Coordinates of C-alpha atoms in Angstrom, one line a residue:
M111 CA 65.6 113.0 -110.4
R112 CA 66.8 110.7 -107.6
G113 CA 70.5 111.5 -108.4
M114 CA 69.7 115.2 -108.3
F115 CA 68.1 115.0 -104.9
C116 CA 70.8 112.8 -103.4
S117 CA 73.7 115.0 -104.7
L118 CA 72.0 118.2 -103.6
Y119 CA 71.3 116.7 -100.2
S120 CA 75.0 115.6 -99.8
W121 CA 76.2 119.0 -100.9
M122 CA 74.2 120.8 -98.3
L123 CA 75.3 118.4 -95.5
V124 CA 78.9 119.1 -96.3
Y125 CA 78.3 122.9 -96.3
L126 CA 76.5 122.6 -92.9
A127 CA 79.5 121.0 -91.2
W128 CA 81.3 124.3 -90.8
M129 CA 78.1 126.2 -90.1
C130 CA 76.9 124.0 -87.3
L131 CA 79.9 123.2 -85.0
L132 CA 77.6 122.7 -81.9
S133 CA 76.1 119.9 -79.9
S134 CA 72.9 120.8 -81.6
M135 CA 74.4 120.3 -85.0
Q136 CA 71.3 118.5 -86.4
H137 CA 69.1 121.5 -85.5
C138 CA 71.4 123.9 -87.3
R139 CA 71.4 121.6 -90.3
A140 CA 67.6 121.5 -90.3
K141 CA 67.5 125.3 -90.3
V142 CA 69.7 125.6 -93.4
L143 CA 68.0 122.8 -95.1
E144 CA 64.6 124.4 -94.5
K145 CA 65.8 127.7 -95.9
T146 CA 67.4 126.0 -98.9
F147 CA 64.3 124.0 -99.7
E148 CA 62.2 127.2 -99.5
E149 CA 64.6 128.9 -101.9
W150 CA 64.5 125.8 -104.2
M151 CA 60.7 126.0 -104.3
R152 CA 60.8 129.6 -105.2
Y153 CA 63.4 129.0 -107.9
R154 CA 61.3 126.1 -109.4
D155 CA 58.1 128.2 -109.5
E156 CA 59.8 131.1 -111.1
C157 CA 61.4 128.8 -113.7
L158 CA 58.1 127.0 -114.6
K159 CA 56.4 130.4 -114.9
K160 CA 59.2 131.7 -117.2
L161 CA 59.2 128.6 -119.4
A162 CA 55.4 128.7 -119.7
N163 CA 55.4 132.3 -121.0
E164 CA 58.2 131.9 -123.6
P165 CA 57.2 131.3 -127.2
S166 CA 58.2 127.9 -128.7
P167 CA 60.8 127.7 -131.5
T168 CA 60.2 125.8 -134.8
G169 CA 62.1 122.9 -136.1
L170 CA 64.2 120.4 -134.1
Y171 CA 65.3 121.5 -130.6
C172 CA 65.8 120.3 -127.1
N173 CA 62.8 121.1 -125.0
R174 CA 62.9 123.7 -122.3
T175 CA 62.9 122.0 -118.9
F176 CA 63.5 122.3 -115.2
D177 CA 65.6 119.3 -114.3
M178 CA 65.3 119.7 -110.5
Y179 CA 68.6 121.5 -110.5
A180 CA 68.5 124.4 -112.9
C181 CA 66.2 126.1 -115.4
W182 CA 67.0 125.3 -119.0
P183 CA 65.7 127.2 -122.1
D184 CA 65.2 125.5 -125.5
G185 CA 68.4 124.4 -127.0
S186 CA 69.7 124.1 -130.5
P187 CA 70.9 120.6 -131.6
G188 CA 74.7 120.2 -131.2
S189 CA 75.1 123.2 -128.9
T190 CA 76.1 123.7 -125.2
I191 CA 73.6 125.6 -123.1
N192 CA 74.9 127.7 -120.2
V193 CA 72.8 129.1 -117.4
S194 CA 73.7 130.9 -114.1
C195 CA 74.2 128.8 -111.0
P196 CA 70.8 128.5 -109.2
F197 CA 70.3 131.0 -106.4
Y198 CA 69.0 128.5 -103.9
L199 CA 72.4 127.0 -103.3
P200 CA 73.6 127.8 -99.7
W201 CA 76.9 129.0 -101.0
F202 CA 75.4 131.0 -103.9
E203 CA 77.3 134.2 -103.0
K204 CA 80.6 132.5 -103.7
V205 CA 79.5 131.2 -107.1
K206 CA 76.9 133.7 -108.3
Y207 CA 79.0 134.5 -111.4
G208 CA 79.5 130.8 -112.3
L209 CA 77.7 128.8 -115.0
V210 CA 76.2 125.3 -115.2
S211 CA 76.1 123.6 -118.6
R212 CA 74.1 121.0 -120.5
K213 CA 74.5 119.6 -124.0
C214 CA 71.8 119.4 -126.6
G215 CA 72.3 116.3 -128.8
L216 CA 72.1 116.3 -132.6
D217 CA 68.8 114.4 -132.3
G218 CA 67.1 117.2 -130.4
Q219 CA 67.4 115.4 -127.0
W220 CA 69.4 116.5 -124.0
V221 CA 72.5 114.4 -123.5
M222 CA 72.1 111.8 -120.7
V223 CA 74.5 109.7 -118.6
N224 CA 73.8 106.0 -118.6
G225 CA 70.6 106.8 -120.3
T226 CA 68.9 107.9 -117.1
Q227 CA 70.6 110.9 -115.5
P228 CA 71.0 114.3 -117.3
W229 CA 74.6 115.2 -118.1
R230 CA 75.5 118.6 -116.7
D231 CA 78.7 120.4 -115.9
Y232 CA 78.2 122.2 -112.6
S233 CA 81.9 122.6 -111.6
Q234 CA 81.6 126.4 -111.5
C235 CA 78.7 126.1 -109.0
E236 CA 80.6 123.9 -106.5
E237 CA 82.3 125.3 -103.4
E238 CA 86.1 125.8 -103.5
M239 CA 88.2 122.8 -102.5
E240 CA 89.9 124.8 -99.7
S241 CA 86.5 125.6 -98.1
T242 CA 85.4 122.0 -98.5
M243 CA 88.5 120.7 -96.7
E244 CA 87.9 123.1 -93.8
E245 CA 84.3 121.9 -93.6
E246 CA 85.4 118.3 -93.6
G247 CA 87.8 119.0 -90.7
A248 CA 85.1 120.8 -88.8
H249 CA 82.8 117.8 -89.4
R250 CA 85.3 115.4 -88.0
L251 CA 85.7 117.5 -84.9
M252 CA 81.9 117.7 -84.6
V253 CA 81.7 113.9 -84.8
S254 CA 84.4 113.6 -82.1
F255 CA 82.4 116.0 -79.8
K256 CA 79.3 113.9 -80.3
V257 CA 81.2 110.7 -79.4
L258 CA 82.5 112.5 -76.3
Y259 CA 79.1 113.5 -74.9
T260 CA 77.4 110.3 -75.9
V261 CA 80.0 108.3 -73.9
G262 CA 79.6 110.8 -71.1
Y263 CA 75.8 110.6 -70.9
S264 CA 75.8 106.8 -71.3
L265 CA 78.4 106.4 -68.5
S266 CA 76.5 108.9 -66.3
L267 CA 73.2 107.1 -66.9
L268 CA 74.7 103.7 -65.9
A269 CA 76.2 105.2 -62.8
L270 CA 73.1 107.1 -61.8
V271 CA 70.8 104.1 -62.2
S272 CA 73.1 102.0 -60.1
A273 CA 73.3 104.7 -57.4
L274 CA 69.5 105.1 -57.3
L275 CA 69.1 101.3 -56.9
I276 CA 71.6 101.3 -54.0
L277 CA 69.9 104.2 -52.2
T278 CA 66.4 102.6 -52.6
I279 CA 67.2 99.0 -51.9
F280 CA 69.1 99.4 -48.6
R281 CA 66.7 100.5 -45.9
K282 CA 69.4 101.9 -43.6
L283 CA 70.3 104.5 -46.3
R284 CA 66.7 105.8 -46.4
C285 CA 66.8 109.3 -44.9
T286 CA 66.1 112.9 -46.0
R287 CA 69.7 113.5 -47.0
N288 CA 69.8 110.4 -49.3
Y289 CA 66.3 111.2 -50.6
I290 CA 67.6 114.5 -51.8
H291 CA 70.6 112.7 -53.4
A292 CA 68.2 110.3 -55.1
N293 CA 66.2 113.1 -56.6
L294 CA 69.4 114.7 -57.9
F295 CA 70.3 111.4 -59.4
A296 CA 66.9 111.1 -61.1
S297 CA 67.1 114.6 -62.6
F298 CA 70.5 113.8 -64.1
G299 CA 69.3 110.4 -65.3
L300 CA 66.3 111.9 -67.1
R301 CA 68.5 114.5 -68.7
A302 CA 70.8 111.8 -70.0
I303 CA 67.9 109.8 -71.4
S304 CA 66.4 112.9 -73.1
V305 CA 69.7 113.7 -74.8
I306 CA 70.2 110.1 -76.0
V307 CA 66.6 109.8 -77.2
K308 CA 66.7 113.2 -78.9
D309 CA 69.9 112.2 -80.8
A310 CA 68.4 108.9 -81.8
L311 CA 65.2 110.7 -83.2
L312 CA 67.3 113.1 -85.1
E313 CA 69.6 110.4 -86.5
K314 CA 66.5 108.5 -87.7
R315 CA 65.0 111.6 -89.2
W316 CA 68.0 112.8 -91.1
G317 CA 68.9 109.3 -92.2
M318 CA 65.8 109.1 -94.4
E319 CA 66.3 108.8 -98.1
I320 CA 65.5 111.9 -100.2
L321 CA 64.0 110.9 -103.6
H322 CA 61.2 113.3 -104.3
V323 CA 59.9 116.8 -103.4
S324 CA 57.4 115.2 -101.1
D325 CA 60.3 113.7 -99.1
W326 CA 61.7 117.2 -98.5
E327 CA 58.3 118.4 -97.4
A328 CA 57.9 115.4 -95.0
L329 CA 61.4 115.9 -93.7
L330 CA 60.9 119.5 -92.8
S331 CA 57.3 119.3 -91.6
N332 CA 56.1 120.2 -88.1
K333 CA 54.7 116.7 -87.7
A334 CA 58.1 115.1 -88.3
A335 CA 59.6 117.4 -85.6
V336 CA 57.2 116.5 -82.8
G337 CA 59.3 113.8 -81.3
C338 CA 62.5 115.8 -81.0
R339 CA 60.6 118.8 -79.7
V340 CA 59.2 116.7 -76.8
A341 CA 62.8 115.5 -76.1
Q342 CA 64.1 119.1 -76.3
V343 CA 61.5 120.3 -73.8
M344 CA 62.3 117.4 -71.5
M345 CA 66.0 118.2 -71.8
Q346 CA 65.5 121.8 -70.9
Y347 CA 63.3 120.8 -67.9
C348 CA 65.9 118.4 -66.7
I349 CA 68.7 120.9 -67.0
L350 CA 66.8 123.3 -64.8
A351 CA 65.9 120.4 -62.4
N352 CA 69.7 119.6 -62.2
H353 CA 70.5 123.1 -61.0
Y354 CA 67.6 123.4 -58.6
W355 CA 68.2 120.0 -57.0
F356 CA 71.8 120.9 -56.5
L357 CA 70.5 124.2 -55.0
V358 CA 68.5 122.0 -52.6
E359 CA 71.7 120.0 -51.8
A360 CA 73.5 123.2 -50.9
V361 CA 70.6 124.6 -48.8
Y362 CA 70.2 121.3 -46.9
L363 CA 74.0 121.2 -46.2
Y364 CA 74.0 124.8 -45.0
K365 CA 71.2 124.1 -42.6
L366 CA 72.9 121.0 -41.4
L367 CA 76.2 122.8 -40.8
I368 CA 74.8 125.7 -38.9
G369 CA 72.8 123.3 -36.7
A370 CA 69.4 124.7 -37.6
V371 CA 66.4 123.0 -36.0
F372 CA 63.8 122.1 -38.6
S373 CA 61.3 119.4 -39.5
E374 CA 62.9 117.4 -42.2
K375 CA 59.6 116.0 -43.3
N376 CA 58.0 119.4 -43.8
Y377 CA 61.2 120.8 -45.5
Y378 CA 61.4 117.8 -47.7
M379 CA 58.1 118.7 -49.3
L380 CA 59.4 122.2 -49.9
Y381 CA 62.5 120.7 -51.5
L382 CA 60.4 118.7 -53.8
Y383 CA 58.6 121.8 -54.9
L384 CA 61.8 123.7 -55.4
G385 CA 63.6 120.9 -57.3
W386 CA 60.8 119.6 -59.5
G387 CA 58.3 122.5 -59.5
T388 CA 60.5 125.5 -60.1
P389 CA 61.6 124.3 -63.6
V390 CA 58.0 124.0 -64.7
V391 CA 57.5 127.8 -63.9
F392 CA 60.1 128.6 -66.6
V393 CA 59.8 125.8 -69.1
V394 CA 56.1 126.3 -69.7
P395 CA 56.5 130.0 -70.8
W396 CA 59.5 129.0 -72.9
L397 CA 57.5 126.2 -74.6
V398 CA 54.6 128.6 -75.3
A399 CA 57.0 131.3 -76.7
K400 CA 58.7 128.7 -79.0
Y401 CA 55.4 127.3 -80.2
L402 CA 53.9 130.7 -81.0
K403 CA 57.0 132.6 -82.2
E404 CA 59.7 130.2 -83.2
N405 CA 57.9 127.0 -84.2
A406 CA 60.7 125.7 -86.4
E407 CA 62.3 122.3 -86.3
C408 CA 63.4 121.1 -82.8
W409 CA 63.3 124.5 -81.0
A410 CA 67.1 124.3 -80.5
L411 CA 68.1 127.5 -82.3
N412 CA 67.7 130.9 -80.7
E413 CA 66.7 133.6 -83.2
N414 CA 65.1 135.8 -80.5
M415 CA 67.4 135.9 -77.5
A416 CA 64.6 137.0 -75.2
Y417 CA 63.1 133.5 -75.4
W418 CA 66.5 132.0 -74.6
W419 CA 66.8 134.0 -71.4
I420 CA 63.6 132.5 -70.1
I421 CA 65.6 129.4 -69.6
R422 CA 69.0 130.9 -68.9
I423 CA 68.1 133.4 -66.2
P424 CA 66.9 130.8 -63.7
I425 CA 70.0 128.7 -64.4
L426 CA 72.2 131.7 -63.8
L427 CA 70.3 132.6 -60.7
A428 CA 70.6 129.1 -59.2
S429 CA 74.4 129.0 -60.1
L430 CA 75.0 132.4 -58.4
I431 CA 73.0 131.3 -55.3
N432 CA 75.0 128.1 -55.2
L433 CA 78.3 130.0 -55.3
L434 CA 77.1 132.3 -52.5
I435 CA 76.1 129.3 -50.4
F436 CA 79.5 127.8 -51.3
M437 CA 81.3 130.7 -49.7
R438 CA 79.0 130.7 -46.6
I439 CA 79.7 127.0 -46.1
L440 CA 83.4 127.5 -46.3
K441 CA 83.1 130.2 -43.7
V442 CA 81.1 128.0 -41.4
I443 CA 83.5 125.0 -41.8
L444 CA 86.6 127.2 -41.2
A445 CA 85.0 128.7 -38.1
K446 CA 84.2 125.3 -36.6
L447 CA 87.7 124.0 -37.4
R448 CA 89.2 127.0 -35.7
A449 CA 87.0 126.3 -32.7
N450 CA 88.4 122.7 -32.8
Q451 CA 85.0 121.1 -32.4
K452 CA 86.0 117.4 -32.0
G453 CA 82.3 116.4 -31.7
Y454 CA 81.5 117.8 -35.1
A455 CA 79.8 115.0 -37.0
D456 CA 82.1 113.2 -39.5
Y457 CA 79.2 112.7 -42.0
K458 CA 78.6 116.4 -42.1
L459 CA 82.2 117.0 -43.1
R460 CA 82.0 114.3 -45.7
L461 CA 78.8 115.7 -47.1
A462 CA 80.4 119.2 -47.1
K463 CA 83.5 117.8 -48.9
A464 CA 81.3 116.3 -51.7
T465 CA 79.1 119.4 -52.1
L466 CA 82.1 121.8 -52.0
T467 CA 83.6 119.7 -54.8
L468 CA 80.5 120.0 -56.9
I469 CA 79.4 123.5 -56.4
P470 CA 82.3 125.2 -58.2
L471 CA 82.0 122.6 -61.0
F472 CA 78.3 123.4 -61.4
G473 CA 78.5 127.1 -61.0
I474 CA 81.7 128.4 -62.5
H475 CA 81.3 127.2 -66.1
E476 CA 77.7 128.4 -66.2
V477 CA 78.6 131.9 -65.0
V478 CA 81.6 132.0 -67.4
F479 CA 79.7 131.0 -70.5
I480 CA 76.2 132.4 -69.6
F481 CA 76.7 135.4 -71.9
A482 CA 78.6 133.5 -74.6
T483 CA 75.8 131.9 -76.4
D484 CA 76.2 129.3 -79.2
E485 CA 75.0 131.9 -81.7
Q486 CA 77.4 134.6 -80.5
T487 CA 80.7 132.8 -80.1
T488 CA 83.1 132.3 -83.1
G489 CA 86.5 131.0 -83.7
I490 CA 88.6 129.4 -81.0
L491 CA 86.2 130.6 -78.3
R492 CA 83.4 128.5 -79.9
Y493 CA 85.6 125.4 -79.9
I494 CA 86.6 125.9 -76.2
K495 CA 83.0 126.6 -75.1
V496 CA 81.6 123.6 -77.0
F497 CA 84.2 121.2 -75.6
F498 CA 84.0 122.3 -72.0
T499 CA 80.2 122.5 -72.0
L500 CA 79.7 119.1 -73.6
F501 CA 82.4 117.5 -71.4
L502 CA 81.1 118.9 -68.1
N503 CA 77.4 118.5 -68.9
S504 CA 77.8 114.9 -70.0
F505 CA 80.0 113.7 -67.2
Q506 CA 78.4 115.6 -64.3
G507 CA 75.9 112.8 -63.6
F508 CA 78.8 110.3 -63.3
L509 CA 80.7 112.6 -60.9
V510 CA 77.5 113.2 -58.8
A511 CA 76.9 109.5 -58.5
V512 CA 80.5 108.8 -57.5
L513 CA 80.8 111.6 -54.8
Y514 CA 77.3 111.1 -53.3
C515 CA 77.1 107.4 -53.5
F516 CA 80.0 105.2 -54.5
A517 CA 82.6 107.2 -52.6
N518 CA 80.3 107.6 -49.5
K519 CA 81.6 105.8 -46.5
E520 CA 78.1 105.1 -45.2
V521 CA 77.1 103.5 -48.5
K522 CA 80.3 101.5 -48.8
S523 CA 79.9 100.2 -45.2
E524 CA 76.3 99.1 -45.8
M525 CA 77.2 97.4 -49.0
K526 CA 80.1 95.6 -47.3
K527 CA 77.7 94.4 -44.5
K528 CA 75.2 93.1 -47.1
W529 CA 78.0 91.4 -49.0
Q530 CA 79.2 89.6 -45.8
L531 CA 75.6 88.5 -45.0
W532 CA 75.1 87.2 -48.5
K533 CA 78.3 85.2 -48.3
L534 CA 77.1 83.7 -45.0
D535 CA 73.8 82.8 -46.5
H536 CA 75.3 81.2 -49.6
P537 CA 78.5 79.5 -48.5
A538 CA 78.4 77.0 -51.4
L539 CA 78.7 79.8 -53.9
C540 CA 81.7 81.4 -52.3
C541 CA 85.2 80.2 -52.8
T542 CA 86.9 78.9 -49.6
Q543 CA 90.4 80.0 -48.8

């Protein structure tokens, strides 16, 4: 029994490599495993019912049985029994005319391997070698993608935490502009944490050993999926927060450039509502829809695209507004440069430079791929979409931290001052020239 479950499990994982070439590969694997297990249960029940209704032969014979893989009738001693490949196999359409065989020994017992495992020839029920090689290649590519975004999110998290500490520790850096940067850093940091935690939960879940039917049921139960669903909801919330905090960055910069007079304290509260509150308005309906209508696995697959658009429409809206503000900011800067305003604040231009660098990065790939969903893209387009989406999403946090903190002249100047003061206070620890 143990060998059967382990071999079947490994077969399905190989099959799923080609099926699930996405960042959410574990979720796709879960969907196919769930369907396969349901079909296996139906095959088992039909088999047991059939075996119970058939009359028993007389004399010496191998007993009818369901060996957890296929349904076997009574067998005559010394004969080879052939049955059709079981229909629960994910690749059944490719092998539906194939046969699986077992031998009935002269003593009326099924032939065993090493005295514990049933001997069977299921070569006709396996996938073709060519397909398997394609799937293994896809699996290797999928693993490479996972390494890529894991490195990206880890590097981003490290940079974002460092940037947050810098902006909060140094008092001279505490202002509305840097508070907005800090919230943007926090949204990216939470996103990175949610992705890393989700992957860890999925690895733990799919790494469990499958020995019995109850193990399958536990693996695919709603209770086992609670952790990754929470991480999935958190990730969707943080993705929305990323876009709306960057929208806040763009709005703040635009107001700064046009010289609008406004109360930063009052507007900062509105910024908080926009950055952290707006995502809640869309994530809660999406969560309810998933729970009531698509309560399967980790809520990563989109069977009904209407639920998917609950999340994607506000992202597209924020990206389009960012691009419009991007064009307006360009117009304002060009107008002021033509007017040769020497008194134009240097920090405004530096802030504009950082924001203008990020807005196209944030907006363009979202707009380009907004209609190309994971479920709708195939072939080379899918590879391109997956690569660029994973690369940009995972390294965005790092780029944000660099442009808004580590490359900021104000931050570097303050850190240099603190370093000089520290050397004066600890001369014994510093090397003399």
